[in-house]
mmCIF file of C-alpha atoms and ligand atoms in Angstrom:
data_model
loop_
_atom_site.group_PDB
_atom_site.id
_atom_site.type_symbol
_atom_site.label_atom_id
_atom_site.label_comp_id
_atom_site.label_asym_id
_atom_site.label_seq_id
_atom_site.Cartn_x
_atom_site.Cartn_y
_atom_site.Cartn_z
ATOM 1 C CA MET A 1 22.216 159.611 173.656
ATOM 2 C CA ASN A 2 19.416 157.337 172.457
ATOM 3 C CA THR A 3 21.111 155.272 169.778
ATOM 4 C CA ILE A 4 24.629 153.863 169.922
ATOM 5 C CA GLY A 5 26.499 152.431 166.956
ATOM 6 C CA VAL A 6 29.249 149.847 167.179
ATOM 7 C CA LEU A 7 31.791 148.645 164.619
ATOM 8 C CA THR A 8 34.952 146.571 164.416
ATOM 9 C CA SER A 9 37.725 147.802 162.130
ATOM 10 C CA GLY A 10 41.230 146.927 160.960
ATOM 11 C CA GLY A 11 42.891 143.634 161.869
ATOM 12 C CA ASP A 12 40.427 141.457 163.735
ATOM 13 C CA SER A 13 41.347 140.086 167.147
ATOM 14 C CA PRO A 14 39.973 137.435 169.486
ATOM 15 C CA GLY A 15 37.782 139.120 172.080
ATOM 16 C CA MET A 16 36.145 141.568 169.669
ATOM 17 C CA ASN A 17 32.977 139.475 169.902
ATOM 18 C CA SER A 18 32.909 139.654 173.675
ATOM 19 C CA ALA A 19 33.152 143.452 173.416
ATOM 20 C CA ILE A 20 30.340 143.645 170.819
ATOM 21 C CA ARG A 21 28.147 141.430 172.986
ATOM 22 C CA SER A 22 28.861 143.609 175.978
ATOM 23 C CA VAL A 23 28.078 146.839 174.121
ATOM 24 C CA VAL A 24 24.777 145.421 172.861
ATOM 25 C CA ARG A 25 23.692 144.147 176.260
ATOM 26 C CA ALA A 26 24.758 147.308 178.074
ATOM 27 C CA CYS A 27 22.669 149.320 175.592
ATOM 28 C CA ALA A 28 19.691 147.052 176.312
ATOM 29 C CA ASN A 29 20.267 147.491 180.037
ATOM 30 C CA TYR A 30 20.079 151.291 179.701
ATOM 31 C CA ASP A 31 17.186 151.211 177.192
ATOM 32 C CA LYS A 32 19.320 152.501 174.340
ATOM 33 C CA LYS A 33 18.982 151.328 170.755
ATOM 34 C CA CYS A 34 22.097 149.607 169.426
ATOM 35 C CA ILE A 35 23.032 149.560 165.742
ATOM 36 C CA GLY A 36 25.815 147.313 164.478
ATOM 37 C CA ILE A 37 27.799 148.567 161.485
ATOM 38 C CA VAL A 38 28.977 145.752 159.238
ATOM 39 C CA ARG A 39 32.620 145.695 157.989
ATOM 40 C CA GLY A 40 33.975 148.687 159.854
ATOM 41 C CA TYR A 41 34.185 152.053 158.143
ATOM 42 C CA SER A 42 33.252 150.425 154.813
ATOM 43 C CA GLY A 43 29.860 149.572 156.296
ATOM 44 C CA LEU A 44 29.512 153.142 157.496
ATOM 45 C CA ILE A 45 30.129 154.501 154.019
ATOM 46 C CA GLU A 46 27.942 151.859 152.333
ATOM 47 C CA ASN A 47 25.206 152.172 154.964
ATOM 48 C CA ASN A 48 25.456 148.513 155.875
ATOM 49 C CA THR A 49 23.930 148.336 159.332
ATOM 50 C CA LYS A 50 21.694 146.151 161.474
ATOM 51 C CA VAL A 51 19.789 146.691 164.680
ATOM 52 C CA LEU A 52 21.159 144.519 167.470
ATOM 53 C CA ASN A 53 19.334 143.256 170.506
ATOM 54 C CA THR A 54 20.397 140.997 173.365
ATOM 55 C CA ARG A 55 19.443 137.863 171.422
ATOM 56 C CA SER A 56 21.453 138.940 168.331
ATOM 57 C CA VAL A 57 24.673 138.400 170.258
ATOM 58 C CA ARG A 58 23.979 135.073 171.911
ATOM 59 C CA GLY A 59 26.629 132.395 171.540
ATOM 60 C CA ILE A 60 29.419 134.708 170.342
ATOM 61 C CA ILE A 61 31.462 135.292 173.510
ATOM 62 C CA ASN A 62 33.588 132.220 172.790
ATOM 63 C CA ARG A 63 34.076 132.832 169.071
ATOM 64 C CA GLY A 64 37.157 134.290 167.418
ATOM 65 C CA GLY A 65 36.915 136.808 164.592
ATOM 66 C CA THR A 66 34.207 139.428 164.644
ATOM 67 C CA PHE A 67 30.516 138.846 164.215
ATOM 68 C CA LEU A 68 30.218 142.334 162.652
ATOM 69 C CA TYR A 69 33.090 141.571 160.234
ATOM 70 C CA SER A 70 35.986 143.940 159.738
ATOM 71 C CA ALA A 71 37.635 145.837 156.911
ATOM 72 C CA ARG A 72 40.479 148.099 156.010
ATOM 73 C CA CYS A 73 38.699 150.954 154.234
ATOM 74 C CA GLU A 74 40.782 153.303 152.065
ATOM 75 C CA GLU A 75 37.802 155.549 151.283
ATOM 76 C CA PHE A 76 37.435 156.520 154.926
ATOM 77 C CA LYS A 77 40.908 158.041 154.807
ATOM 78 C CA SER A 78 39.579 160.741 152.468
ATOM 79 C CA ALA A 79 37.529 163.732 153.635
ATOM 80 C CA GLU A 80 34.857 162.797 151.060
ATOM 81 C CA GLY A 81 34.568 159.264 152.461
ATOM 82 C CA ARG A 82 34.229 160.556 156.005
ATOM 83 C CA LYS A 83 31.526 163.035 154.934
ATOM 84 C CA LYS A 84 29.510 160.125 153.531
ATOM 85 C CA ALA A 85 30.053 158.169 156.722
ATOM 86 C CA PHE A 86 28.953 161.087 158.891
ATOM 87 C CA LYS A 87 25.813 161.621 156.807
ATOM 88 C CA ASN A 88 24.915 157.941 157.146
ATOM 89 C CA LEU A 89 25.483 158.072 160.908
ATOM 90 C CA LYS A 90 23.110 161.034 161.159
ATOM 91 C CA ASP A 91 20.510 159.483 158.834
ATOM 92 C CA ALA A 92 20.535 156.279 160.906
ATOM 93 C CA GLY A 93 19.894 158.354 164.027
ATOM 94 C CA ILE A 94 23.138 157.205 165.645
ATOM 95 C CA ASP A 95 24.136 159.606 168.444
ATOM 96 C CA GLY A 96 27.441 158.053 169.445
ATOM 97 C CA LEU A 97 29.807 155.427 168.068
ATOM 98 C CA ILE A 98 31.959 152.736 169.661
ATOM 99 C CA VAL A 99 34.958 151.820 167.509
ATOM 100 C CA ILE A 100 36.679 148.529 168.316
ATOM 101 C CA GLY A 101 40.044 148.398 166.565
ATOM 102 C CA GLY A 102 43.694 149.335 166.521
ATOM 103 C CA ASP A 103 45.677 152.530 165.963
ATOM 104 C CA GLY A 104 44.495 153.015 162.362
ATOM 105 C CA SER A 105 40.865 152.663 163.412
ATOM 106 C CA PHE A 106 41.404 155.143 166.241
ATOM 107 C CA THR A 107 42.994 157.633 163.837
ATOM 108 C CA GLY A 108 39.755 157.467 161.847
ATOM 109 C CA ALA A 109 37.659 157.710 165.019
ATOM 110 C CA LEU A 110 39.521 160.818 166.131
ATOM 111 C CA LYS A 111 38.786 162.432 162.774
ATOM 112 C CA LEU A 112 35.042 161.839 163.284
ATOM 113 C CA GLU A 113 35.360 163.623 166.630
ATOM 114 C CA GLU A 114 37.482 166.504 165.330
ATOM 115 C CA GLU A 115 35.837 167.120 161.956
ATOM 116 C CA PHE A 116 32.181 166.576 162.884
ATOM 117 C CA ASN A 117 32.182 166.823 166.669
ATOM 118 C CA PHE A 118 30.712 163.340 166.607
ATOM 119 C CA PRO A 119 30.958 161.403 169.927
ATOM 120 C CA VAL A 120 33.202 158.367 169.687
ATOM 121 C CA VAL A 121 34.671 155.977 172.274
ATOM 122 C CA GLY A 122 37.386 153.496 171.306
ATOM 123 C CA ILE A 123 37.891 149.962 172.558
ATOM 124 C CA PRO A 124 41.450 148.707 171.866
ATOM 125 C CA GLY A 125 41.084 145.604 169.706
ATOM 126 C CA THR A 126 44.330 144.381 168.181
ATOM 127 C CA ILE A 127 46.701 141.516 168.845
ATOM 128 C CA ASP A 128 49.660 143.916 168.595
ATOM 129 C CA ASN A 129 49.202 145.536 172.056
ATOM 130 C CA ASP A 130 50.555 148.767 170.620
ATOM 131 C CA LEU A 131 48.210 151.367 172.086
ATOM 132 C CA PHE A 132 49.190 153.731 174.872
ATOM 133 C CA GLY A 133 46.873 153.838 177.916
ATOM 134 C CA THR A 134 46.133 150.149 178.264
ATOM 135 C CA SER A 135 48.389 147.374 179.464
ATOM 136 C CA HIS A 136 46.455 144.936 177.285
ATOM 137 C CA THR A 137 44.584 145.299 174.029
ATOM 138 C CA LEU A 138 41.804 142.832 173.241
ATOM 139 C CA GLY A 139 43.216 139.754 171.561
ATOM 140 C CA TYR A 140 46.797 140.161 172.724
ATOM 141 C CA ASP A 141 46.526 137.546 175.462
ATOM 142 C CA THR A 142 44.904 135.028 173.112
ATOM 143 C CA ALA A 143 47.556 135.669 170.463
ATOM 144 C CA LEU A 144 50.302 135.117 173.036
ATOM 145 C CA ASN A 145 48.819 131.773 173.996
ATOM 146 C CA THR A 146 48.391 130.769 170.351
ATOM 147 C CA VAL A 147 52.032 131.616 169.649
ATOM 148 C CA MET A 148 53.196 129.780 172.743
ATOM 149 C CA GLU A 149 51.296 126.614 171.787
ATOM 150 C CA ALA A 150 52.530 126.775 168.190
ATOM 151 C CA ILE A 151 56.175 127.214 169.206
ATOM 152 C CA ASP A 152 55.888 124.396 171.749
ATOM 153 C CA LYS A 153 55.077 122.168 168.766
ATOM 154 C CA ILE A 154 57.903 123.583 166.691
ATOM 155 C CA ARG A 155 60.233 122.908 169.584
ATOM 156 C CA ASP A 156 59.366 119.179 169.478
ATOM 157 C CA THR A 157 60.573 118.872 165.917
ATOM 158 C CA ALA A 158 63.523 121.238 166.525
ATOM 159 C CA ILE A 159 64.738 118.917 169.296
ATOM 160 C CA SER A 160 64.249 115.757 167.218
ATOM 161 C CA HIS A 161 66.319 117.134 164.332
ATOM 162 C CA HIS A 162 68.886 119.227 166.247
ATOM 163 C CA ARG A 163 67.758 122.293 164.357
ATOM 164 C CA LEU A 164 67.855 126.025 164.838
ATOM 165 C CA PHE A 165 64.424 127.562 164.201
ATOM 166 C CA PHE A 166 63.630 131.173 163.436
ATOM 167 C CA VAL A 167 59.983 131.807 164.236
ATOM 168 C CA GLU A 168 58.474 135.044 162.993
ATOM 169 C CA VAL A 169 55.531 136.407 164.937
ATOM 170 C CA MET A 170 53.188 139.323 164.233
ATOM 171 C CA GLY A 171 53.011 142.659 166.029
ATOM 172 C CA ALA A 172 53.346 145.216 163.204
ATOM 173 C CA ASP A 173 56.009 147.686 164.447
ATOM 174 C CA ALA A 174 55.831 146.463 168.040
ATOM 175 C CA GLY A 175 57.636 143.610 169.780
ATOM 176 C CA TYR A 176 55.170 142.771 172.557
ATOM 177 C CA ILE A 177 54.049 139.432 171.128
ATOM 178 C CA ALA A 178 57.637 138.371 170.413
ATOM 179 C CA LEU A 179 58.974 139.430 173.793
ATOM 180 C CA ASN A 180 56.377 137.753 175.961
ATOM 181 C CA SER A 181 55.931 134.614 173.898
ATOM 182 C CA GLY A 182 59.708 134.336 173.588
ATOM 183 C CA LEU A 183 60.097 134.334 177.336
ATOM 184 C CA ALA A 184 57.283 131.809 177.691
ATOM 185 C CA ILE A 185 58.846 129.312 175.273
ATOM 186 C CA GLY A 186 62.445 129.742 176.418
ATOM 187 C CA ALA A 187 63.798 131.337 173.253
ATOM 188 C CA GLN A 188 67.553 131.486 172.769
ATOM 189 C CA GLU A 189 67.116 135.087 171.603
ATOM 190 C CA ILE A 190 64.166 137.409 171.066
ATOM 191 C CA LEU A 191 64.521 139.961 168.280
ATOM 192 C CA ILE A 192 62.257 143.000 168.572
ATOM 193 C CA PRO A 193 62.174 146.360 166.807
ATOM 194 C CA GLU A 194 62.479 148.316 170.064
ATOM 195 C CA VAL A 195 65.911 146.906 170.932
ATOM 196 C CA ASN A 196 68.750 146.694 168.465
ATOM 197 C CA MET A 197 70.544 143.359 168.486
ATOM 198 C CA SER A 198 73.613 143.233 166.276
ATOM 199 C CA PHE A 199 74.194 140.292 163.960
ATOM 200 C CA ASP A 200 77.509 139.630 165.743
ATOM 201 C CA ASN A 201 75.799 139.416 169.124
ATOM 202 C CA LEU A 202 73.353 136.928 167.688
ATOM 203 C CA ILE A 203 76.219 134.819 166.339
ATOM 204 C CA ASN A 204 77.972 134.961 169.719
ATOM 205 C CA SER A 205 74.817 133.906 171.511
ATOM 206 C CA LEU A 206 74.422 130.908 169.213
ATOM 207 C CA LYS A 207 78.072 129.907 169.552
ATOM 208 C CA LYS A 208 77.780 130.153 173.317
ATOM 209 C CA SER A 209 74.690 127.947 173.365
ATOM 210 C CA LYS A 210 76.467 125.346 171.207
ATOM 211 C CA THR A 211 79.444 125.354 173.587
ATOM 212 C CA ALA A 212 77.040 124.919 176.493
ATOM 213 C CA GLY A 213 75.760 121.743 174.847
ATOM 214 C CA LYS A 214 72.501 122.943 173.325
ATOM 215 C CA THR A 215 71.561 120.926 170.265
ATOM 216 C CA SER A 216 68.535 122.938 169.174
ATOM 217 C CA SER A 217 67.380 126.514 169.647
ATOM 218 C CA ILE A 218 64.539 128.824 168.861
ATOM 219 C CA ILE A 219 64.929 132.480 167.945
ATOM 220 C CA VAL A 220 61.678 134.432 168.107
ATOM 221 C CA VAL A 221 61.668 137.292 165.601
ATOM 222 C CA ALA A 222 59.101 140.094 165.635
ATOM 223 C CA GLU A 223 57.909 140.892 162.127
ATOM 224 C CA GLY A 224 59.037 144.528 162.604
ATOM 225 C CA ASP A 225 62.575 143.608 163.685
ATOM 226 C CA LYS A 226 65.395 144.913 161.497
ATOM 227 C CA THR A 227 68.313 142.592 162.382
ATOM 228 C CA GLY A 228 67.908 141.040 158.941
ATOM 229 C CA LYS A 229 66.160 142.262 155.797
ATOM 230 C CA ASN A 230 63.552 139.695 156.724
ATOM 231 C CA VAL A 231 63.495 136.448 158.694
ATOM 232 C CA PHE A 232 64.491 134.314 155.664
ATOM 233 C CA GLU A 233 67.490 136.495 154.825
ATOM 234 C CA LEU A 234 68.529 136.473 158.477
ATOM 235 C CA ALA A 235 68.317 132.689 158.729
ATOM 236 C CA SER A 236 70.337 132.103 155.567
ATOM 237 C CA ARG A 237 73.003 134.594 156.680
ATOM 238 C CA ILE A 238 73.273 132.705 159.978
ATOM 239 C CA GLU A 239 73.596 129.415 158.104
ATOM 240 C CA GLU A 240 76.377 130.872 155.924
ATOM 241 C CA THR A 241 78.258 132.094 159.005
ATOM 242 C CA LEU A 242 77.635 128.995 161.100
ATOM 243 C CA PRO A 243 77.439 126.145 158.557
ATOM 244 C CA LYS A 244 77.110 123.550 161.319
ATOM 245 C CA TYR A 245 73.625 124.817 162.069
ATOM 246 C CA GLU A 246 70.723 123.388 160.154
ATOM 247 C CA THR A 247 68.201 126.199 160.188
ATOM 248 C CA ARG A 248 64.501 126.388 159.398
ATOM 249 C CA VAL A 249 62.128 129.321 159.288
ATOM 250 C CA SER A 250 58.526 129.291 160.404
ATOM 251 C CA VAL A 251 56.267 132.305 159.890
ATOM 252 C CA LEU A 252 53.245 131.864 162.117
ATOM 253 C CA GLY A 253 51.119 134.419 160.258
ATOM 254 C CA HIS A 254 47.368 134.804 160.620
ATOM 255 C CA ILE A 255 46.951 131.808 162.905
ATOM 256 C CA GLN A 256 47.776 134.426 165.572
ATOM 257 C CA ARG A 257 44.634 136.418 164.848
ATOM 258 C CA GLY A 258 42.127 133.589 165.113
ATOM 259 C CA GLY A 259 40.756 131.177 167.654
ATOM 260 C CA SER A 260 38.569 131.237 170.698
ATOM 261 C CA PRO A 261 39.503 134.104 173.044
ATOM 262 C CA THR A 262 41.153 133.322 176.361
ATOM 263 C CA CYS A 263 39.331 133.921 179.630
ATOM 264 C CA PHE A 264 41.345 137.135 180.035
ATOM 265 C CA ASP A 265 40.212 138.534 176.676
ATOM 266 C CA ARG A 266 36.566 137.580 177.275
ATOM 267 C CA VAL A 267 36.549 139.282 180.669
ATOM 268 C CA LEU A 268 38.396 142.326 179.314
ATOM 269 C CA GLY A 269 36.041 142.692 176.327
ATOM 270 C CA THR A 270 33.035 142.414 178.613
ATOM 271 C CA GLN A 271 34.315 145.124 180.961
ATOM 272 C CA LEU A 272 35.374 147.506 178.195
ATOM 273 C CA GLY A 273 32.055 147.182 176.333
ATOM 274 C CA VAL A 274 29.970 148.180 179.347
ATOM 275 C CA LYS A 275 32.289 151.067 180.250
ATOM 276 C CA ALA A 276 32.296 152.382 176.673
ATOM 277 C CA VAL A 277 28.484 152.514 176.630
ATOM 278 C CA GLU A 278 28.333 154.151 180.066
ATOM 279 C CA SER A 279 30.886 156.719 178.993
ATOM 280 C CA LEU A 280 28.833 157.750 175.947
ATOM 281 C CA ILE A 281 25.671 157.934 178.034
ATOM 282 C CA ASP A 282 27.525 160.155 180.540
ATOM 283 C CA GLY A 283 28.504 162.483 177.700
ATOM 284 C CA LYS A 284 32.202 161.549 177.872
ATOM 285 C CA HIS A 285 33.840 160.745 174.564
ATOM 286 C CA GLY A 286 36.910 161.246 172.395
ATOM 287 C CA SER A 287 38.692 158.647 174.488
ATOM 288 C CA MET A 288 39.781 155.032 174.565
ATOM 289 C CA VAL A 289 38.726 152.773 177.393
ATOM 290 C CA GLY A 290 41.480 150.462 178.571
ATOM 291 C CA ILE A 291 42.895 148.637 181.544
ATOM 292 C CA GLN A 292 45.844 149.612 183.764
ATOM 293 C CA ASN A 293 46.831 147.699 186.886
ATOM 294 C CA GLY A 294 43.486 145.904 186.847
ATOM 295 C CA LYS A 295 41.495 149.171 186.735
ATOM 296 C CA ILE A 296 39.426 150.438 183.826
ATOM 297 C CA VAL A 297 40.801 153.795 182.692
ATOM 298 C CA PHE A 298 40.094 156.329 179.953
ATOM 299 C CA THR A 299 42.773 157.923 177.770
ATOM 300 C CA PRO A 300 42.149 160.641 175.157
ATOM 301 C CA LEU A 301 42.264 159.079 171.693
ATOM 302 C CA SER A 302 45.043 161.474 170.655
ATOM 303 C CA LYS A 303 47.179 160.310 173.578
ATOM 304 C CA ALA A 304 46.382 156.629 172.986
ATOM 305 C CA LEU A 305 47.727 157.138 169.456
ATOM 306 C CA LYS A 306 50.752 159.323 170.165
ATOM 307 C CA GLY A 307 51.862 158.053 173.566
ATOM 308 C CA LYS A 308 54.535 155.389 173.693
ATOM 309 C CA THR A 309 54.406 152.508 176.135
ATOM 310 C CA LYS A 310 57.945 151.473 176.905
ATOM 311 C CA ILE A 311 58.710 147.860 176.205
ATOM 312 C CA ASN A 312 59.784 146.015 179.349
ATOM 313 C CA LYS A 313 63.486 145.527 178.624
ATOM 314 C CA GLU A 314 63.869 143.746 181.937
ATOM 315 C CA LEU A 315 62.120 140.781 180.297
ATOM 316 C CA LEU A 316 64.916 140.587 177.709
ATOM 317 C CA ARG A 317 67.543 140.609 180.460
ATOM 318 C CA ILE A 318 65.704 137.827 182.300
ATOM 319 C CA SER A 319 65.343 135.837 179.086
ATOM 320 C CA ARG A 320 69.138 135.966 178.630
ATOM 321 C CA ILE A 321 69.719 134.751 182.188
ATOM 322 C CA MET A 322 67.532 131.767 181.321
ATOM 323 C CA ASN A 323 69.835 130.963 178.412
ATOM 324 C CA THR A 324 73.101 130.792 180.266
HETATM 325 P P1 LIG B 401 44.093 148.857 162.790
HETATM 326 O O1 LIG B 401 42.932 149.604 163.289
HETATM 327 O O2 LIG B 401 44.074 147.420 163.161
HETATM 328 O O3 LIG B 401 45.405 149.545 163.114
HETATM 329 P P2 LIG B 401 44.351 149.830 160.019
HETATM 330 O O4 LIG B 401 45.618 150.572 160.253
HETATM 331 O O5 LIG B 401 44.224 149.070 158.759
HETATM 332 O O6 LIG B 401 44.009 148.796 161.201
HETATM 333 O O7 LIG B 401 43.164 150.878 160.086
HETATM 334 C C1 LIG B 401 41.832 150.468 159.969
HETATM 335 C C2 LIG B 401 41.043 151.487 159.212
HETATM 336 O O8 LIG B 401 41.031 152.726 159.926
HETATM 337 C C3 LIG B 401 41.604 151.862 157.852
HETATM 338 O O9 LIG B 401 41.299 150.907 156.862
HETATM 339 C C4 LIG B 401 40.889 153.164 157.595
HETATM 340 O O10 LIG B 401 39.554 152.960 157.196
HETATM 341 C C5 LIG B 401 40.911 153.786 159.005
HETATM 342 N N1 LIG B 401 42.063 154.687 159.069
HETATM 343 C C6 LIG B 401 43.359 154.356 159.224
HETATM 344 N N2 LIG B 401 44.152 155.443 159.146
HETATM 345 C C7 LIG B 401 43.340 156.492 158.914
HETATM 346 C C8 LIG B 401 43.534 157.896 158.704
HETATM 347 N N3 LIG B 401 44.755 158.439 158.704
HETATM 348 N N4 LIG B 401 42.441 158.666 158.507
HETATM 349 C C9 LIG B 401 41.208 158.132 158.509
HETATM 350 N N5 LIG B 401 40.953 156.826 158.672
HETATM 351 C C10 LIG B 401 41.992 156.011 158.871
HETATM 352 O O1 LIG B 402 47.495 144.724 163.312
HETATM 353 C C1 LIG B 402 47.288 143.353 163.362
HETATM 354 C C2 LIG B 402 48.149 142.647 162.351
HETATM 355 O O2 LIG B 402 47.874 141.257 162.443
HETATM 356 C C3 LIG B 402 49.651 142.904 162.457
HETATM 357 O O3 LIG B 402 50.246 142.164 163.508
HETATM 358 C C4 LIG B 402 50.114 142.518 161.069
HETATM 359 O O4 LIG B 402 51.283 143.213 160.726
HETATM 360 C C5 LIG B 402 48.964 142.949 160.199
HETATM 361 O O5 LIG B 402 47.816 143.060 161.034
HETATM 362 C C6 LIG B 402 48.644 142.000 159.070
HETATM 363 O O6 LIG B 402 47.641 142.571 158.318
HETATM 364 P P1 LIG B 402 46.811 141.800 157.186
HETATM 365 O O7 LIG B 402 45.806 140.942 157.874
HETATM 366 O O8 LIG B 402 46.177 142.894 156.413
HETATM 367 O O9 LIG B 402 47.788 140.985 156.410
#
């Protein structure tokens, strides 16, 4: 293992830069050449690479986004595209690859392993926190804090106007962002795809809060939740059923993917980068490096993709106690 490649792929997330920096500096520490691939798998197919040294990654630990850029690359999903990518990896003399991304990126990484026996280690980089084998993905903590700060501001105006706000947050098919941010901002209800909440229960909860003297409320809705067709349809149905409520909808959107990473994400990215490099050097690959109970652990990529982390339903129960 003389040359290690690194790329970021799929939805970017705060902390990706700290992981890139860590990979580059760990390579330098072990006298390995490090090659950065620009724009994820697209860069691999288009041969868009650059040699990285310790100075290339100065001043990026505090920056959101990804210094190597990211992409969603359709061509890599085809066998032809992956053949091109593999040829370019070989031609560049890359012996092992570190893929920083989410479940889609890991699906691609696993194919490189299985189809070409090419050594790959994954670093979980997504705000969605939807990978098995790590309690936290890179960017999740920052996204939670971004959501919390944004909803704190929405709450100010909700209180002033006695309004009911529906705030949609990201998370793809997972409710981690909604659940934890919802608890942190004192949501009236938290709607997540993992737990079915009937429309009637939502109505009852709102009626109960009105009776208890609440003049404004916030419902946090995960983008993957199916209580309504979408957050706008849900809000207007609520307004039809409870005409006394003046409702507003706020979709936080891509604000959740940007910004300077939190201390947690910087420290996590730094640990995972070093461990990913060490793993490749030790000849261990086909896995994702993550964190569990404060310890760095490895999980086979196939398991990271197929395994299901159970959402902590206890948090929902506690959230409801807060709303009595
Ligand atoms: P994320 O990694 O954040 O989940 P995507 O789901 O968009 O983001 O996946 C990122 C990239 O990973 C895709 O654009 C594609 O290049 C690659 N990828 C996703 N699914 C597959 C697949 N089934 N086979 C090969 N590559 C894939
Ligand atoms: O996977 C990260 C994520 O931000 C999801 O939470 C969201 O569903 C999706 O990516 C949005 O993707 P795009 O940036 O392509 O709109």
